[in-house]
Coordinates of C-alpha atoms and ligand atoms in Angstrom, one line a residue:
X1 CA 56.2 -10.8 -6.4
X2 CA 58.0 -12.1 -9.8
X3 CA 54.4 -12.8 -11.1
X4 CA 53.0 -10.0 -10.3
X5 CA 55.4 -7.9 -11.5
X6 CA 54.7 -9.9 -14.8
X7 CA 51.3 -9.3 -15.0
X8 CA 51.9 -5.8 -14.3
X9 CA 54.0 -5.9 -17.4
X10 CA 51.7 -7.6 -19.3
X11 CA 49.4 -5.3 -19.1
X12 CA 51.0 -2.3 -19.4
X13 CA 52.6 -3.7 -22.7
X14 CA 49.2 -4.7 -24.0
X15 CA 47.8 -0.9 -22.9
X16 CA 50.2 0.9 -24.6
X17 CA 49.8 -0.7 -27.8
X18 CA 46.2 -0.4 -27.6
X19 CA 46.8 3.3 -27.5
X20 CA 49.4 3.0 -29.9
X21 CA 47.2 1.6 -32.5
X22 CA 44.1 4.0 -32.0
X23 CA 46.4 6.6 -32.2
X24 CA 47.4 5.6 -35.4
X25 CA 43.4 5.8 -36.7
X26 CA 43.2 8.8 -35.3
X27 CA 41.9 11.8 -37.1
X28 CA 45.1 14.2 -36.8
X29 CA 47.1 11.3 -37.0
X30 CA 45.6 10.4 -40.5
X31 CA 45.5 14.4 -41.7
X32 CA 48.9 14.4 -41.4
X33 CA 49.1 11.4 -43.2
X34 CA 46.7 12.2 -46.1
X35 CA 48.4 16.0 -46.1
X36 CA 52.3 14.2 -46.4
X37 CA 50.9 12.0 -49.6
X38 CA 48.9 14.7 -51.1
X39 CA 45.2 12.5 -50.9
X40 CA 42.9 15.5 -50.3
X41 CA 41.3 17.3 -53.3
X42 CA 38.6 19.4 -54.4
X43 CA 35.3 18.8 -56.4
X44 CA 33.6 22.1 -58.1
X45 CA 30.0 22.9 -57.8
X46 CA 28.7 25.4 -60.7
X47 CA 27.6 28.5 -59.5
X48 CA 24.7 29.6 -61.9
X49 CA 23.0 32.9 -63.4
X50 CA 19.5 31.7 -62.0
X51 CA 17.9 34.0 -65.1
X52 CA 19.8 32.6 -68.0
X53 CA 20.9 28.9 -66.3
X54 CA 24.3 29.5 -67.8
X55 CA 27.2 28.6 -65.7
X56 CA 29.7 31.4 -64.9
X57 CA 32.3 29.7 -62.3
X58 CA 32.9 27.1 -60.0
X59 CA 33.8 26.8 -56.2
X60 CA 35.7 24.5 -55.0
X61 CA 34.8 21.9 -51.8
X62 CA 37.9 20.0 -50.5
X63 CA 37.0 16.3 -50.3
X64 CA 38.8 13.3 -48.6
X65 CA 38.4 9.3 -48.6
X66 CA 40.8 7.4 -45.9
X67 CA 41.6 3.9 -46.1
X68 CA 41.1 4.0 -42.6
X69 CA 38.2 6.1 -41.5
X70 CA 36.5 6.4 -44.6
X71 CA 35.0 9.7 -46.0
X72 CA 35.3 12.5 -43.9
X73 CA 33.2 15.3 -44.2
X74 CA 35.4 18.7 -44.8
X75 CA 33.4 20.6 -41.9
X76 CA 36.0 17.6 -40.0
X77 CA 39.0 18.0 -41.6
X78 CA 39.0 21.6 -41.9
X79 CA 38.7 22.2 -38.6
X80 CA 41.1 19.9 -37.7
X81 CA 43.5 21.5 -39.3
X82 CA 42.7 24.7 -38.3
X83 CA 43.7 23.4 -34.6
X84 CA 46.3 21.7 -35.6
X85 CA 48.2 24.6 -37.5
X86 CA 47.8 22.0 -40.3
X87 CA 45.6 24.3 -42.7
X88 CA 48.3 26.7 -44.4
X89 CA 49.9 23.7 -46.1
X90 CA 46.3 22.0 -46.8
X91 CA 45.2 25.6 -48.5
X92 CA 48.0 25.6 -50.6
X93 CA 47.8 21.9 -51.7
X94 CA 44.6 22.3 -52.5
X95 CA 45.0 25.7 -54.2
X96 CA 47.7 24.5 -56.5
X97 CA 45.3 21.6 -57.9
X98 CA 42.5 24.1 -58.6
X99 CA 44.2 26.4 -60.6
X100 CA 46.0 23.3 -62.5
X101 CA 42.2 22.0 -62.9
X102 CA 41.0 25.9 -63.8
X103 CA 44.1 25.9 -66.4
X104 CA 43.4 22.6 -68.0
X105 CA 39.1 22.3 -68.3
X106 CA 37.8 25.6 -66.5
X107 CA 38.9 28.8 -68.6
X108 CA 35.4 28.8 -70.6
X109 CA 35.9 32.6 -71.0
X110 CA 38.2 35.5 -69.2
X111 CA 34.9 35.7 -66.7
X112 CA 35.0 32.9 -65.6
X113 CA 35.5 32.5 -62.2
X114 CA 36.8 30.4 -59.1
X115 CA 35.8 30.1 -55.4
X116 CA 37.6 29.1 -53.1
X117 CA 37.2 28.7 -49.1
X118 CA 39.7 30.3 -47.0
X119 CA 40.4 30.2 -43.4
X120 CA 41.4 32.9 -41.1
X121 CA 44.8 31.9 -40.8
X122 CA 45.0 31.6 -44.5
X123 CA 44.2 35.0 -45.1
X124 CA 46.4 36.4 -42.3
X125 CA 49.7 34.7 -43.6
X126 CA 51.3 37.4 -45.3
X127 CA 53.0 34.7 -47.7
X128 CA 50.1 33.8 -48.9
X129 CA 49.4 36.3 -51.3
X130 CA 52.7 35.8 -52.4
X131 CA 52.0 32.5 -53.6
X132 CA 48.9 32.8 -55.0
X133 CA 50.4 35.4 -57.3
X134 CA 53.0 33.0 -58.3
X135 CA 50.9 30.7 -58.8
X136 CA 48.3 32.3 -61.5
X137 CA 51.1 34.4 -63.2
X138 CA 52.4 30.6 -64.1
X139 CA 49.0 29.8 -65.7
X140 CA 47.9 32.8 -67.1
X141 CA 45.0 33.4 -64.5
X142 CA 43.6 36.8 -64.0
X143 CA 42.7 37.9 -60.4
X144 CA 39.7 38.8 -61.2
X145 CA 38.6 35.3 -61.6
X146 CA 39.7 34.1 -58.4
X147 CA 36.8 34.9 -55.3
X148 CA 38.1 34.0 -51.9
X149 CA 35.7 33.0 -49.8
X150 CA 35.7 33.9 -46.4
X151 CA 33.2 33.5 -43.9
X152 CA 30.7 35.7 -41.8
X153 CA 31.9 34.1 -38.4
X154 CA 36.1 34.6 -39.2
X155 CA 35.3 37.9 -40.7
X156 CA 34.0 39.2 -37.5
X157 CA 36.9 38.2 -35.7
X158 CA 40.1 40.7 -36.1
X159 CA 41.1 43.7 -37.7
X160 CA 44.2 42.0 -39.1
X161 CA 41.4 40.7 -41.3
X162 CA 39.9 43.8 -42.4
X163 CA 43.5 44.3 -43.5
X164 CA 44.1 41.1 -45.4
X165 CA 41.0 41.3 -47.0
X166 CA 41.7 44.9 -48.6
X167 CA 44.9 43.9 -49.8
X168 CA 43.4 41.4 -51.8
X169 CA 41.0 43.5 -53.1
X170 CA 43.4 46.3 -53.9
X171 CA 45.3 43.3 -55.9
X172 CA 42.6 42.6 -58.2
X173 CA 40.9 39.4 -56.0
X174 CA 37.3 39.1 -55.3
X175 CA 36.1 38.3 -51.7
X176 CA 32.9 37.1 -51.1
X177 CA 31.3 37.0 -47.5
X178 CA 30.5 33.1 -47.1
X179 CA 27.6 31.9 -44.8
X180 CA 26.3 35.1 -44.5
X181 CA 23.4 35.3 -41.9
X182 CA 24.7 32.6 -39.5
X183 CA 26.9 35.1 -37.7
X184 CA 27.0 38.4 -35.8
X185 CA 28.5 40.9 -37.9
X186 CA 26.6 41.4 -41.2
X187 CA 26.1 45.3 -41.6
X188 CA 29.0 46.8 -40.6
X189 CA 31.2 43.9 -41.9
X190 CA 29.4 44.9 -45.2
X191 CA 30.0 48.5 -44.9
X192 CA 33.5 48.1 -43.6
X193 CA 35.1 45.3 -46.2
X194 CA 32.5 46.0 -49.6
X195 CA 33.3 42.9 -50.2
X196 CA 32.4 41.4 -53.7
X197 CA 29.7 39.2 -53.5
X198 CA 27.8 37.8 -50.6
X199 CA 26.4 33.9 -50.2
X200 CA 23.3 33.8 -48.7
X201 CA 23.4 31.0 -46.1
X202 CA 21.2 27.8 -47.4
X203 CA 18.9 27.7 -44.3
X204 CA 17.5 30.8 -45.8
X205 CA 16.5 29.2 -49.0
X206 CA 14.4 26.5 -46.6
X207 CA 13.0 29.1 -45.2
X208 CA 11.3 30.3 -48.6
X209 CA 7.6 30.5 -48.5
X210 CA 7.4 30.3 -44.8
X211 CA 6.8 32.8 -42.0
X212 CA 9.7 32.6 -40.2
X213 CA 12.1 35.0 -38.9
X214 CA 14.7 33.2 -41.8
X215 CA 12.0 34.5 -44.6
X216 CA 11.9 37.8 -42.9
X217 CA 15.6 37.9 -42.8
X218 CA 15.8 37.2 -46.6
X219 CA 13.2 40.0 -47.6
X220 CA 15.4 42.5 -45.6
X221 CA 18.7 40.9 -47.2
X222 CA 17.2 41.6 -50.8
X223 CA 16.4 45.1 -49.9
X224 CA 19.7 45.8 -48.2
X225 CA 21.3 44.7 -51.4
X226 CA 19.3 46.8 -53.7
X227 CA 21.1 49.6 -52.1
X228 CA 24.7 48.0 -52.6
X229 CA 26.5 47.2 -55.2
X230 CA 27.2 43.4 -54.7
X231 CA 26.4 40.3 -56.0
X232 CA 24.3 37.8 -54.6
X233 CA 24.8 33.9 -53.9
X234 CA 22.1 31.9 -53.1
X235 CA 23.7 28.4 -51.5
X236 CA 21.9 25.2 -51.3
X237 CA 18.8 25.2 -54.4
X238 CA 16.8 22.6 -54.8
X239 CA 14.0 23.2 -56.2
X240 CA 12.3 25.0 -59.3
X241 CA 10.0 27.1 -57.2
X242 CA 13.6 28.4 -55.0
X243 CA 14.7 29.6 -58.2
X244 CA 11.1 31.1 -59.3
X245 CA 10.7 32.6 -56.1
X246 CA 14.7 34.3 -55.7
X247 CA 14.5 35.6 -60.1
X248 CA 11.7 37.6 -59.0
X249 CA 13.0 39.3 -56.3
X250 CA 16.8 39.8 -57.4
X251 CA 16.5 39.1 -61.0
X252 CA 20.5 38.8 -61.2
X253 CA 20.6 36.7 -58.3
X254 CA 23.4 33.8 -58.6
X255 CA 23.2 29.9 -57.2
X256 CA 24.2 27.1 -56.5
X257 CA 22.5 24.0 -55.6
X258 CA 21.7 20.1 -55.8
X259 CA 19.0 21.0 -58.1
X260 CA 21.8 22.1 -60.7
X261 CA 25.0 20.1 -59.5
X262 CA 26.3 18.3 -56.3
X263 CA 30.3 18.9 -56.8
X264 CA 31.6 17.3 -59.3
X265 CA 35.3 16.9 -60.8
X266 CA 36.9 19.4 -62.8
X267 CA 36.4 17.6 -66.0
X268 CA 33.0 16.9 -65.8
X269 CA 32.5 20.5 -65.8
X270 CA 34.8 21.5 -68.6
X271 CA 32.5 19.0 -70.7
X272 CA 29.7 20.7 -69.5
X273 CA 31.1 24.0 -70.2
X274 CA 32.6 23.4 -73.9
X275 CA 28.6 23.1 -75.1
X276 CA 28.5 26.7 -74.0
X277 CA 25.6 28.9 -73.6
X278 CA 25.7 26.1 -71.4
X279 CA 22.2 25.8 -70.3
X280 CA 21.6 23.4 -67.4
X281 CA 18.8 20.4 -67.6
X282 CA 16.9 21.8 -64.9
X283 CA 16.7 25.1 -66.6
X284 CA 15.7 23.9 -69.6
X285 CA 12.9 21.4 -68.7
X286 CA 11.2 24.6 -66.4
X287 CA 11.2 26.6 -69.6
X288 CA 10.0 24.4 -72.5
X289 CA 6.2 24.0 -72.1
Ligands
C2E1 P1 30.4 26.2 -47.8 O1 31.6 27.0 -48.3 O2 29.3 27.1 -47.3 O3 29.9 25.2 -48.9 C1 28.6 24.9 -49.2 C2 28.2 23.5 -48.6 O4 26.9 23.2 -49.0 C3 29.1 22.4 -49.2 O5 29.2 21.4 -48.2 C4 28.2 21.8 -50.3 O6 28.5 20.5 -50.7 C5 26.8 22.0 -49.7 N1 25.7 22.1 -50.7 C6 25.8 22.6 -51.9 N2 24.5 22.6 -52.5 C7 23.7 22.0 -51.6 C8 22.3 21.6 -51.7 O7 21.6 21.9 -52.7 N3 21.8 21.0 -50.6 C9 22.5 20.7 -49.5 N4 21.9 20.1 -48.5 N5 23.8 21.0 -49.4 C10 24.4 21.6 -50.5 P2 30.6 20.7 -48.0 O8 31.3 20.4 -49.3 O9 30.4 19.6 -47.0 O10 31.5 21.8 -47.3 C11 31.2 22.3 -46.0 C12 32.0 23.5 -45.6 O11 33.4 23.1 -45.5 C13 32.0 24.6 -46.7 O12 30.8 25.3 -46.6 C14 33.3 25.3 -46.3 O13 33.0 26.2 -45.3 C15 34.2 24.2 -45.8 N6 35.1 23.9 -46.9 C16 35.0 23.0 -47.9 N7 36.1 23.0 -48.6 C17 37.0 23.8 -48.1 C18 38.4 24.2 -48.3 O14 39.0 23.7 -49.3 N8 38.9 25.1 -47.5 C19 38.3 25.6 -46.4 N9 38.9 26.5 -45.6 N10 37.0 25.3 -46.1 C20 36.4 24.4 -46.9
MG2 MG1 32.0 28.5 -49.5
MG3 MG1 28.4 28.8 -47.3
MG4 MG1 29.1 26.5 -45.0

């Protein structure tokens, strides 16, 4: 009996600290961690005037490297956090370094402006906008040059949104409708929120001289905006003919893209920014014969 009641032991013993230890490399398990030591930031993609290549803000893509599970992709952590009631204290931590990073390399001009992704429960905390005002008053930050992303799918979601939403435009913010397209809602979200600007999905930009359903969506998307006063965000160029193709149909169109700039740190782009006109590479070698 005595020996098998030891080896029962045994392996319970060793079981548990098998789980112990893989819960330990887990991925909440590491948020939490990475959240408590303030490890996850934010790299800023330009967001360009396709018709002039000049660079007229930034938005800002969280980014994380753990010493134990390596880079993981914010589509991951987000959402993890978003389960995991984790995400209100991400958003802020993250929110507080991009205004420091717009104080210190990012305030090219007063129209100069800053993206930044929000999720629902981000813009259903009424303390939110609270902080955010606290936080630009401090740094001399208009509200006009903060855009809050939201997207398509959470927009369709609630009428506390509708609500959030307004009050931020009554408070001077920009909202832009992210990943537009990819969800259900798109015309009477438009006409119920007017929001700012609009960011045309990038599987519509792959769709571009193709006769899809995507390129038929895009030629209806152009007309619709015609009609509207909003601005328009291509996501995801990569190419020279993308951009030839989107200046002739919306000649004010806006985008952002590898073919300009993967996300890089704040910096990098107040460099870029202090040879203003800045006038991408990419623009500049499509226009010099
Ligand atoms: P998004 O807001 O639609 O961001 C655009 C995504 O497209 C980014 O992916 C960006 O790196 C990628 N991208 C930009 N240009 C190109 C291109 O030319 N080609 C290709 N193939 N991809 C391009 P990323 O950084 O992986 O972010 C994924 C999503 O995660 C974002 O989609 C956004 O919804 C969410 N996200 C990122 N940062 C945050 C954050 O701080 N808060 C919240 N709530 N969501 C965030
Ligand atoms: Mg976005
Ligand atoms: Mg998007
Ligand atoms: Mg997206």
């Amino acid at each position: 009996w005595s020996i098998l009641v030891g080896v029962f032991f045994g392996l319970f013993t060793a079981f548990s600290w098998a789980i112990f230890k893989s819960n330990r490399r887990s991925l909440i398990y590491r948020l939490k961690y990475a959240l408590k030591n303030d490890l996850i930031y934010s790299l800023y993609q330009p967001k360009v005037q396709l018709n002039t290549g000049k660079i007229i803000g930034v938005e800002a893509l969280a980014r994380w490297q753990d010493q134990e599970l390596g880079t993981v992709t914010p589509d991951k952590f987000i959402a993890c956090a978003e389960q995991n009631k984790l995400i209100t204290s991400l958003t802020q931590q993250l929110v507080v370094k991009n205004l420091d990073d717009m104080h210190r390399y990012l305030q090219a001009d007063s129209e100069f402006t800053l993206s930044i992704n929000l999720s629902i429960q981000d813009l259903s905390n009424q303390s939110f906008l609270h902080f955010i005002e606290k936080q630009i008053k401090n740094r001399g930050i208009n509200p006009e040059q903060i855009i809050f992303e939201v997207t398509e799918r959470s927009a369709a979601q609630n009428d506390v949104l509708k609500q959030a939403t307004k009050r931020f435009i009554r408070k001077g913010y920009q909202i832009s409708l992210d990943d537009f397209g990819t969800g259900f809602s798109n015309l009477s979200w438009l006409t119920a929120f007017e929001p700012n600007e609009i960011k045309i999905d990038r599987m519509f930009i792959q769709s571009i001289g193709t006769q899809t359903v995507n390129q038929i969506t895009l030629d209806s998307i152009f007309q619709l905006v015609r009609n509207l006063n909003v601005k328009l965000v291509f996501e995801g160029i990569e190419s020279l003919e993308e951009v030839d193709y989107l200046t002739q149909h919306t000649p004010n169109a806006i985008g952002q893209g590898w073919l300009y700039s993967k996300a890089v740190d704040a910096k990098t782009i107040g460099k870029q920014l202090k040879n203003q006109p800045f006038t991408s590479s990419a623009f500049l070698a499509h226009n010099v014969d």
